[in-house]
């Protein structure tokens, strides 16, 4: 490829600002990304200083180049840290240290481990539904979508399940701030939530160190990286990451899906009409919801990204939802089609950083939808939900009403 | 199966596999998994008439880590 322009010239030629925190809907943001995909599939956002991809192929080839051209980058493409950590472990680690972490963590989230958890996940789902089914209405995110993965996370970690409400509140503030508050108030609340989370985790770390059990916390405490135990500071960064990744993504898919089903009730029945197709149907929902938005940093002297050659140090942002709506692989990409050709979606990421909790997420989603469908054959929205665009994409204020049972 | 019909087997490139679990989720008769959740190709073969179905499975791997290999039927299924 011959490309003689300097990086400054290239950035200028492809300049088109993109707002990662846009106050819009997910559909609105996806429409903008679809328009870019048509007109200028790779752009540079001077605001934030990153390249933005929109095509499936560009994202999949970039994400597979981890350790072979790119490394990870802090959560947001503008470089801000959200949770008061120094580094997000393990998603911002690369190379041999990253693979050591994966070797420790993957067996703890393996299909076999997740299968053992199934009865517990189903029990939690049933209990949560029991709590609201008689009322004929529920605040779906607060009463189901967040506490389901939250409770399972606490159980796997070996932390008191009775702390779920406290934990969910911290996660909510860290991820979504506070509705209607000023940026200063949100920053203060985030700082406070991060400090409380850290103090809480430090207490548990000390307790498990004194008296290990067979939970994930104890196993990670006994593990070694480069021949030494993981320092307390890194343990915090690791645990907070597992917590955020496990809770927020599943709640986002549950929340977005239930809003969709409230508006398309025929689809709610269609999804369960063929039990053999349920797993594929859930993959389609995960494609459609795509909560995560990874960023990568180029570390080779030069790397081909789409039709461009980008030099070392350039940062590339992948809103996976845009790749997952690429009409090249998904005809009528905005529609939910349960029996699509099984083109793998990008929602769990690709390459060495693919979602650690992939098996847990699929199982939680399957059980959640099965139990919800069993107990809520029909439901509607009683208020207008609102989407949030940022660190992850999701929906808030999902108020469902239904016939009480 | 016709005498001499080639048999097909599936291989996983373990350099590429990242443990998504699509293969053993979709085709548990052809794939298992290890204790980290990475796919393992079972010692199974299928007749050439099944190529279309196998290609569908190949296409579902997010890492493009699965390939189809033609094996001689000599010694197999005797």
Coordinates of C-alpha atoms in Angstrom, one line a residue:
Chain A
X1 CA 0.0 0.0 0.0
X2 CA 1.4 3.4 -0.9
X3 CA 0.4 6.1 1.3
X4 CA 2.6 9.2 1.3
X5 CA 0.7 11.5 3.6
X6 CA 2.0 12.3 7.0
X7 CA -0.2 11.2 10.0
X8 CA -1.2 14.9 10.5
X9 CA -2.4 15.1 6.9
X10 CA -4.2 11.8 7.2
X11 CA -5.9 12.8 10.4
X12 CA -7.0 16.0 8.8
X13 CA -8.3 14.3 5.6
X14 CA -10.4 11.8 7.6
X15 CA -11.4 14.2 10.4
X16 CA -15.0 13.9 11.5
X17 CA -15.9 14.3 15.2
X18 CA -17.6 11.5 17.1
X19 CA -19.1 11.9 20.5
X20 CA -18.6 8.8 22.6
X21 CA -21.0 10.2 25.3
X22 CA -23.6 11.5 22.9
X23 CA -27.0 12.2 24.4
X24 CA -28.9 10.2 22.0
X25 CA -30.5 6.7 21.7
X26 CA -28.6 3.6 20.8
X27 CA -30.6 3.5 17.6
X28 CA -29.6 7.1 16.9
X29 CA -26.0 6.4 17.5
X30 CA -26.1 3.3 15.3
X31 CA -27.8 5.3 12.5
X32 CA -24.9 7.8 12.6
X33 CA -22.4 4.9 12.5
X34 CA -24.3 3.3 9.6
X35 CA -24.2 6.6 7.7
X36 CA -20.4 6.7 8.3
X37 CA -20.1 3.1 7.1
X38 CA -21.7 4.1 3.8
X39 CA -19.8 7.4 3.3
X40 CA -16.5 7.2 5.1
X41 CA -16.1 3.9 7.0
X42 CA -13.0 5.0 8.8
X43 CA -12.8 8.4 10.3
X44 CA -10.6 10.3 12.8
X45 CA -12.3 12.1 15.7
X46 CA -10.1 15.2 16.7
X47 CA -12.3 15.4 19.7
X48 CA -10.9 12.5 21.8
X49 CA -8.1 11.8 19.3
X50 CA -9.0 8.4 18.0
X51 CA -9.8 6.5 14.8
X52 CA -13.3 5.2 14.6
X53 CA -14.2 1.9 12.8
X54 CA -17.7 1.0 11.5
X55 CA -17.2 -2.1 9.3
X56 CA -17.3 -5.7 10.6
X57 CA -14.2 -6.8 8.7
X58 CA -12.1 -3.8 9.9
X59 CA -13.0 -4.5 13.6
X60 CA -12.6 -8.3 13.4
X61 CA -9.2 -8.0 11.8
X62 CA -8.0 -5.3 14.2
X63 CA -9.2 -7.2 17.4
X64 CA -7.4 -10.4 16.2
X65 CA -4.1 -8.4 16.0
X66 CA -3.8 -8.2 19.7
X67 CA -0.1 -8.8 20.6
X68 CA 0.5 -8.8 16.8
X69 CA 0.3 -5.1 16.0
X70 CA -2.0 -3.7 18.7
X71 CA -2.4 -3.6 22.4
X72 CA -5.3 -2.7 24.7
X73 CA -6.1 0.7 25.7
X74 CA -8.0 2.2 28.8
X75 CA -11.7 1.9 28.7
X76 CA -12.7 5.0 26.8
X77 CA -11.0 6.1 23.6
X78 CA -10.3 9.5 25.2
X79 CA -8.3 7.7 27.8
X80 CA -10.4 8.4 30.9
X81 CA -10.5 5.9 33.7
X82 CA -13.9 5.2 35.1
X83 CA -13.5 3.2 38.2
X84 CA -10.6 4.8 40.1
X85 CA -8.2 2.0 39.1
X86 CA -4.7 2.5 37.9
X87 CA -5.1 0.0 35.2
X88 CA -8.0 -2.3 34.3
X89 CA -6.8 -5.9 34.8
X90 CA -6.7 -8.0 32.8
X91 CA -8.2 -6.1 29.8
X92 CA -5.4 -3.6 29.6
X93 CA -2.7 -6.1 30.0
X94 CA -1.1 -7.8 27.0
X95 CA 1.5 -10.4 26.1
X96 CA 2.8 -13.0 28.5
X97 CA 1.4 -11.3 31.7
X98 CA -2.0 -11.2 30.2
X99 CA -1.9 -14.9 29.2
X100 CA -0.8 -15.8 32.8
X101 CA -4.0 -14.0 34.1
X102 CA -6.1 -15.8 31.5
X103 CA -4.7 -19.2 32.5
X104 CA -5.7 -18.5 36.1
X105 CA -9.1 -17.1 35.3
X106 CA -10.4 -19.2 32.4
X107 CA -10.8 -22.5 34.4
X108 CA -12.9 -20.5 36.9
X109 CA -15.3 -19.4 34.2
X110 CA -15.2 -22.6 32.1
X111 CA -18.3 -24.3 30.6
X112 CA -18.0 -27.1 33.3
X113 CA -17.8 -24.5 36.2
X114 CA -20.8 -22.6 34.7
X115 CA -22.8 -25.8 34.3
X116 CA -22.4 -26.5 38.0
X117 CA -23.9 -23.1 38.7
X118 CA -27.0 -23.6 36.6
X119 CA -29.4 -24.6 39.4
X120 CA -28.2 -21.7 41.5
X121 CA -28.7 -19.2 38.6
X122 CA -32.2 -20.6 38.0
X123 CA -33.1 -20.3 41.7
X124 CA -31.9 -16.6 41.8
X125 CA -33.9 -15.8 38.7
X126 CA -37.1 -17.5 40.2
X127 CA -36.6 -15.7 43.5
X128 CA -36.3 -12.3 41.8
X129 CA -39.4 -12.9 39.7
X130 CA -41.3 -14.1 42.8
X131 CA -40.5 -10.7 44.5
X132 CA -42.3 -8.7 41.8
X133 CA -44.8 -10.9 40.0
X134 CA -47.6 -10.2 42.4
X135 CA -47.3 -6.5 42.0
X136 CA -48.1 -6.5 38.3
X137 CA -45.2 -4.2 37.6
X138 CA -41.5 -4.1 38.1
X139 CA -38.5 -1.8 37.7
X140 CA -36.8 -4.4 35.5
X141 CA -33.1 -3.2 35.7
X142 CA -33.1 -2.7 39.5
X143 CA -35.3 -5.8 40.3
X144 CA -34.0 -8.3 37.8
X145 CA -31.4 -7.4 35.2
X146 CA -28.7 -6.2 37.6
X147 CA -29.4 -8.4 40.7
X148 CA -29.3 -11.6 38.7
X149 CA -25.7 -11.4 37.4
X150 CA -24.9 -9.4 40.6
X151 CA -25.9 -12.2 42.9
X152 CA -24.2 -14.9 40.8
X153 CA -21.0 -12.8 40.8
X154 CA -21.0 -12.5 44.6
X155 CA -21.7 -16.3 44.9
X156 CA -18.8 -17.1 42.6
X157 CA -16.4 -14.7 44.3
X158 CA -17.5 -16.1 47.7
X159 CA -18.7 -12.7 48.9
X160 CA -21.8 -12.3 51.0
X161 CA -24.9 -12.5 48.7
X162 CA -26.7 -10.3 51.3
X163 CA -24.4 -7.5 50.1
X164 CA -26.0 -7.5 46.6
X165 CA -27.9 -4.3 47.0
X166 CA -24.9 -2.4 48.2
X167 CA -22.8 -3.8 45.4
X168 CA -25.4 -3.1 42.7
X169 CA -25.6 0.5 43.9
X170 CA -21.8 1.0 43.6
X171 CA -21.8 -0.6 40.1
X172 CA -24.6 1.7 39.0
X173 CA -22.9 4.9 40.2
X174 CA -19.5 3.8 38.7
X175 CA -21.1 2.9 35.4
X176 CA -23.9 5.4 34.9
X177 CA -23.3 8.2 37.3
X178 CA -26.4 9.8 38.9
X179 CA -29.4 10.8 36.9
X180 CA -29.7 14.6 36.6
X181 CA -26.6 15.4 38.6
X182 CA -24.0 17.9 37.6
X183 CA -20.6 16.5 36.3
X184 CA -19.0 17.6 39.5
X185 CA -21.6 15.8 41.6
X186 CA -21.2 12.7 39.4
X187 CA -17.4 12.7 39.8
X188 CA -17.7 13.1 43.5
X189 CA -20.2 10.2 43.7
X190 CA -18.0 8.0 41.6
X191 CA -15.0 8.8 43.8
X192 CA -17.0 7.9 46.9
X193 CA -18.4 4.7 45.3
X194 CA -14.8 3.6 44.2
X195 CA -13.5 4.3 47.7
X196 CA -16.2 2.3 49.3
X197 CA -15.8 -0.6 46.8
X198 CA -12.1 -0.6 47.5
X199 CA -12.5 -0.7 51.3
X200 CA -15.1 -3.5 50.9
X201 CA -12.8 -5.6 48.7
X202 CA -9.8 -5.0 50.9
X203 CA -11.7 -6.4 53.9
X204 CA -12.7 -9.5 52.0
X205 CA -9.1 -10.0 50.6
X206 CA -7.7 -9.8 54.2
X207 CA -10.3 -12.3 55.4
X208 CA -9.7 -14.8 52.6
X209 CA -6.0 -14.5 53.0
X210 CA -6.3 -15.4 56.7
X211 CA -8.8 -18.3 55.9
X212 CA -8.9 -19.5 52.3
X213 CA -11.9 -21.3 50.9
X214 CA -12.6 -22.7 47.4
X215 CA -14.1 -19.5 46.0
X216 CA -12.6 -17.5 43.2
X217 CA -11.3 -14.9 45.6
X218 CA -9.2 -17.5 47.4
X219 CA -8.0 -19.2 44.2
X220 CA -6.9 -15.8 42.8
X221 CA -5.2 -14.9 46.1
X222 CA -3.2 -18.2 45.9
X223 CA -2.3 -17.7 42.3
X224 CA 1.1 -16.4 41.1
X225 CA 2.0 -14.0 38.3
X226 CA 5.7 -14.1 37.3
X227 CA 6.3 -16.3 40.3
X228 CA 4.9 -14.0 42.9
X229 CA 1.4 -13.5 44.4
X230 CA -0.7 -10.8 42.9
X231 CA -0.3 -7.5 44.9
X232 CA -3.3 -6.2 46.7
X233 CA -3.6 -3.2 44.5
X234 CA -3.8 -5.3 41.4
X235 CA -6.3 -7.6 43.1
X236 CA -8.6 -4.6 43.5
X237 CA -8.2 -3.7 39.8
X238 CA -8.9 -7.3 38.8
X239 CA -11.9 -7.8 41.0
X240 CA -13.5 -4.4 40.1
X241 CA -13.1 -5.3 36.4
X242 CA -14.7 -8.8 36.8
X243 CA -17.5 -7.2 38.7
X244 CA -18.2 -4.5 36.1
X245 CA -17.8 -6.8 33.1
X246 CA -20.1 -9.4 34.6
X247 CA -22.9 -7.2 35.8
X248 CA -23.2 -4.4 33.3
X249 CA -23.1 -6.4 30.1
X250 CA -25.6 -9.0 31.1
X251 CA -28.0 -6.4 32.5
X252 CA -27.6 -4.3 29.3
X253 CA -28.6 -7.3 27.1
X254 CA -31.5 -8.2 29.4
X255 CA -32.7 -4.6 29.5
X256 CA -32.4 -3.8 25.8
X257 CA -34.0 -7.2 24.9
X258 CA -37.0 -6.7 27.3
X259 CA -37.7 -3.2 25.9
X260 CA -37.6 -4.7 22.4
X261 CA -39.9 -7.6 23.4
X262 CA -42.3 -5.2 25.1
X263 CA -42.7 -3.5 21.7
X264 CA -42.7 -6.7 19.7
X265 CA -44.6 -9.2 21.8
X266 CA -45.0 -11.6 18.9
X267 CA -41.2 -12.0 18.9
X268 CA -41.4 -13.0 22.6
X269 CA -43.3 -16.1 21.7
X270 CA -41.4 -16.7 18.5
X271 CA -38.2 -16.9 20.4
X272 CA -39.4 -19.9 22.3
X273 CA -41.3 -21.6 19.5
X274 CA -38.4 -23.8 18.6
X275 CA -36.4 -25.0 21.7
X276 CA -33.5 -26.1 19.5
X277 CA -33.2 -22.6 18.2
X278 CA -33.0 -20.9 21.6
X279 CA -29.2 -20.6 21.8
X280 CA -29.1 -19.1 18.3
X281 CA -31.9 -16.7 19.3
X282 CA -29.9 -15.5 22.3
X283 CA -26.8 -15.0 20.1
X284 CA -28.9 -12.9 17.9
X285 CA -30.0 -10.8 20.9
X286 CA -26.4 -10.4 22.0
X287 CA -25.5 -9.3 18.4
X288 CA -28.3 -6.8 18.4
X289 CA -27.5 -5.4 21.9
X290 CA -23.7 -5.2 21.7
X291 CA -22.9 -3.4 25.0
X292 CA -19.1 -3.2 24.7
X293 CA -16.8 -0.8 22.9
X294 CA -13.1 -1.7 23.0
X295 CA -10.2 0.5 22.0
X296 CA -6.8 -0.6 20.7
X297 CA -3.4 1.1 20.4
X298 CA -1.1 0.5 17.5
X299 CA 2.3 -0.7 18.7
X300 CA 3.9 -1.8 15.4
X301 CA 5.6 0.9 13.4
X302 CA 2.8 0.8 10.9
X303 CA -0.4 -1.3 10.7
X304 CA -3.0 -1.7 8.0
X305 CA -6.4 -0.7 9.2
X306 CA -9.0 -1.1 6.5
X307 CA -7.5 0.8 3.5
X308 CA -5.3 2.9 5.7
X309 CA -1.7 2.5 7.0
X310 CA -1.7 3.9 10.5
X311 CA 1.5 4.5 12.5
X312 CA 2.5 3.5 16.0
X313 CA 0.7 5.2 18.8
X314 CA -2.6 5.7 16.9
X315 CA -5.7 4.7 18.9
X316 CA -8.5 2.8 17.2
X317 CA -12.0 2.6 18.6
X318 CA -14.4 -0.2 17.8
X319 CA -18.1 0.3 18.7
X320 CA -18.9 -3.4 18.3
X321 CA -22.6 -2.6 17.7
X322 CA -21.7 -0.9 14.4
X323 CA -19.7 -4.0 13.2
X324 CA -22.6 -6.2 14.3
X325 CA -25.0 -4.2 12.1
X326 CA -22.9 -4.3 9.0
X327 CA -25.3 -5.3 6.2
X328 CA -22.4 -7.1 4.5
X329 CA -23.1 -10.0 6.9
X330 CA -26.4 -9.2 8.4
X331 CA -29.1 -8.3 5.9
X332 CA -31.7 -5.9 7.4
X333 CA -29.2 -5.5 10.3
X334 CA -31.5 -3.6 12.6
X335 CA -34.1 -6.4 12.6
X336 CA -33.9 -9.3 15.1
X337 CA -34.0 -12.5 13.1
X338 CA -33.7 -15.5 15.2
X339 CA -32.6 -17.9 12.5
X340 CA -30.0 -15.9 10.8
X341 CA -27.0 -17.6 9.1
X342 CA -24.7 -18.1 12.1
X343 CA -22.1 -15.4 11.2
X344 CA -20.3 -14.9 14.5
X345 CA -21.1 -11.6 16.1
X346 CA -18.4 -9.4 17.6
X347 CA -20.1 -8.7 21.0
X348 CA -17.8 -10.9 23.0
X349 CA -14.7 -9.5 21.3
X350 CA -12.1 -11.5 19.4
X351 CA -8.6 -12.7 20.0
X352 CA -6.8 -13.0 23.3
X353 CA -9.2 -10.6 25.1
X354 CA -12.4 -12.3 24.1
X355 CA -14.9 -12.1 27.0
X356 CA -13.8 -14.2 29.9
X357 CA -17.4 -14.7 31.0
X358 CA -18.8 -15.8 27.7
X359 CA -20.1 -19.1 29.0
X360 CA -21.5 -17.5 32.1
X361 CA -23.2 -14.8 30.2
X362 CA -24.8 -17.2 27.7
X363 CA -26.1 -19.4 30.6
X364 CA -27.4 -16.4 32.6
X365 CA -29.2 -15.1 29.6
X366 CA -30.7 -18.4 28.6
X367 CA -32.0 -19.1 32.2
X368 CA -33.2 -15.5 32.6
X369 CA -35.2 -15.6 29.4
X370 CA -36.6 -19.0 30.1
X371 CA -37.9 -18.1 33.5
X372 CA -39.1 -14.7 32.4
X373 CA -41.0 -16.2 29.5
X374 CA -42.5 -18.9 31.8
X375 CA -43.8 -16.3 34.3
X376 CA -44.4 -13.3 32.0
X377 CA -46.2 -14.5 28.9
X378 CA -47.0 -10.9 28.1
X379 CA -45.9 -7.5 29.3
X380 CA -45.7 -3.9 28.3
X381 CA -43.7 -0.7 29.0
X382 CA -45.5 1.6 31.5
X383 CA -42.9 4.4 31.0
X384 CA -40.5 5.5 28.3
X385 CA -37.1 3.9 28.9
X386 CA -34.0 5.9 28.0
X387 CA -30.7 4.7 26.5
X388 CA -27.3 5.6 27.7
X389 CA -24.3 5.8 25.5
X390 CA -20.8 5.8 27.1
X391 CA -18.5 3.2 28.6
X392 CA -21.0 0.6 27.6
X393 CA -24.3 0.9 25.9
X394 CA -27.5 0.1 27.8
X395 CA -31.0 1.2 28.7
X396 CA -32.4 2.6 31.9
X397 CA -35.9 3.1 33.4
X398 CA -37.3 -0.2 32.1
X399 CA -40.7 -0.2 33.8
X400 CA -42.7 -3.3 32.9
X401 CA -46.3 -3.9 33.7
X402 CA -48.1 -7.2 33.3
X403 CA -51.0 -9.2 34.7
X404 CA -50.2 -10.0 38.3
X405 CA -49.8 -13.7 39.1
Chain B
X1 CA -21.3 -44.9 2.6
X2 CA -19.9 -45.6 -0.8
X3 CA -16.7 -47.5 -1.0
X4 CA -13.7 -45.1 -1.3
X5 CA -15.7 -42.0 -0.6
X6 CA -13.4 -39.5 1.2
X7 CA -14.0 -38.8 4.8
X8 CA -13.9 -35.3 6.3
X9 CA -12.5 -34.3 9.7
X10 CA -12.5 -31.0 11.5
X11 CA -9.3 -29.5 13.0
X12 CA -8.9 -26.6 15.4
X13 CA -5.9 -24.3 15.1
X14 CA -5.0 -23.8 18.8
X15 CA -2.9 -20.8 18.0
X16 CA -6.1 -19.1 16.9
X17 CA -8.8 -20.6 19.2
X18 CA -9.7 -18.1 21.9
X19 CA -12.4 -20.2 23.6
X20 CA -15.6 -18.7 22.4
X21 CA -17.3 -22.1 22.6
X22 CA -19.4 -21.7 19.5
X23 CA -18.2 -25.0 18.0
X24 CA -19.0 -27.3 20.9
X25 CA -22.2 -25.4 21.5
X26 CA -23.4 -25.9 18.0
X27 CA -21.9 -29.3 17.3
X28 CA -21.3 -31.2 20.5
X29 CA -21.0 -34.4 18.5
X30 CA -17.9 -33.1 16.8
X31 CA -16.3 -30.9 19.5
X32 CA -15.5 -31.0 23.2
X33 CA -13.7 -28.6 25.4
X34 CA -10.8 -28.5 27.7
X35 CA -10.8 -27.2 31.3
X36 CA -10.3 -23.6 30.2
X37 CA -13.2 -23.8 27.7
X38 CA -11.1 -24.0 24.5
X39 CA -12.5 -26.2 21.8
X40 CA -11.2 -29.7 21.2
X41 CA -11.9 -31.5 17.9
X42 CA -13.2 -35.0 18.6
X43 CA -11.8 -37.9 16.6
X44 CA -14.9 -38.0 14.4
X45 CA -15.2 -38.1 10.6
X46 CA -18.1 -37.5 8.3
X47 CA -18.8 -38.5 4.7
X48 CA -18.2 -36.0 1.9
X49 CA -21.9 -35.5 1.6
X50 CA -21.8 -33.7 4.9
X51 CA -19.4 -31.0 3.6
X52 CA -22.0 -28.3 3.5
X53 CA -23.0 -28.9 7.1
X54 CA -19.3 -28.9 8.2
X55 CA -18.7 -25.6 6.3
X56 CA -21.5 -24.1 8.2
X57 CA -19.8 -25.0 11.5
X58 CA -16.4 -23.7 10.2
X59 CA -18.2 -20.4 9.4
X60 CA -19.4 -20.0 13.0
X61 CA -16.0 -19.8 14.5
X62 CA -15.3 -16.1 15.4
X63 CA -11.5 -16.7 15.1
X64 CA -11.6 -18.7 11.9
X65 CA -9.8 -21.4 13.8
X66 CA -11.6 -24.4 12.3
X67 CA -10.7 -26.1 9.1
X68 CA -11.9 -29.2 7.2
X69 CA -9.4 -31.9 6.4
X70 CA -9.9 -34.8 4.0
X71 CA -8.8 -38.1 5.4
X72 CA -8.4 -41.4 3.7
X73 CA -11.1 -43.9 4.6
X74 CA -8.5 -46.6 4.8
X75 CA -8.6 -48.0 8.3
X76 CA -11.5 -45.8 9.3
X77 CA -14.9 -47.2 10.1
X78 CA -13.8 -50.8 9.4

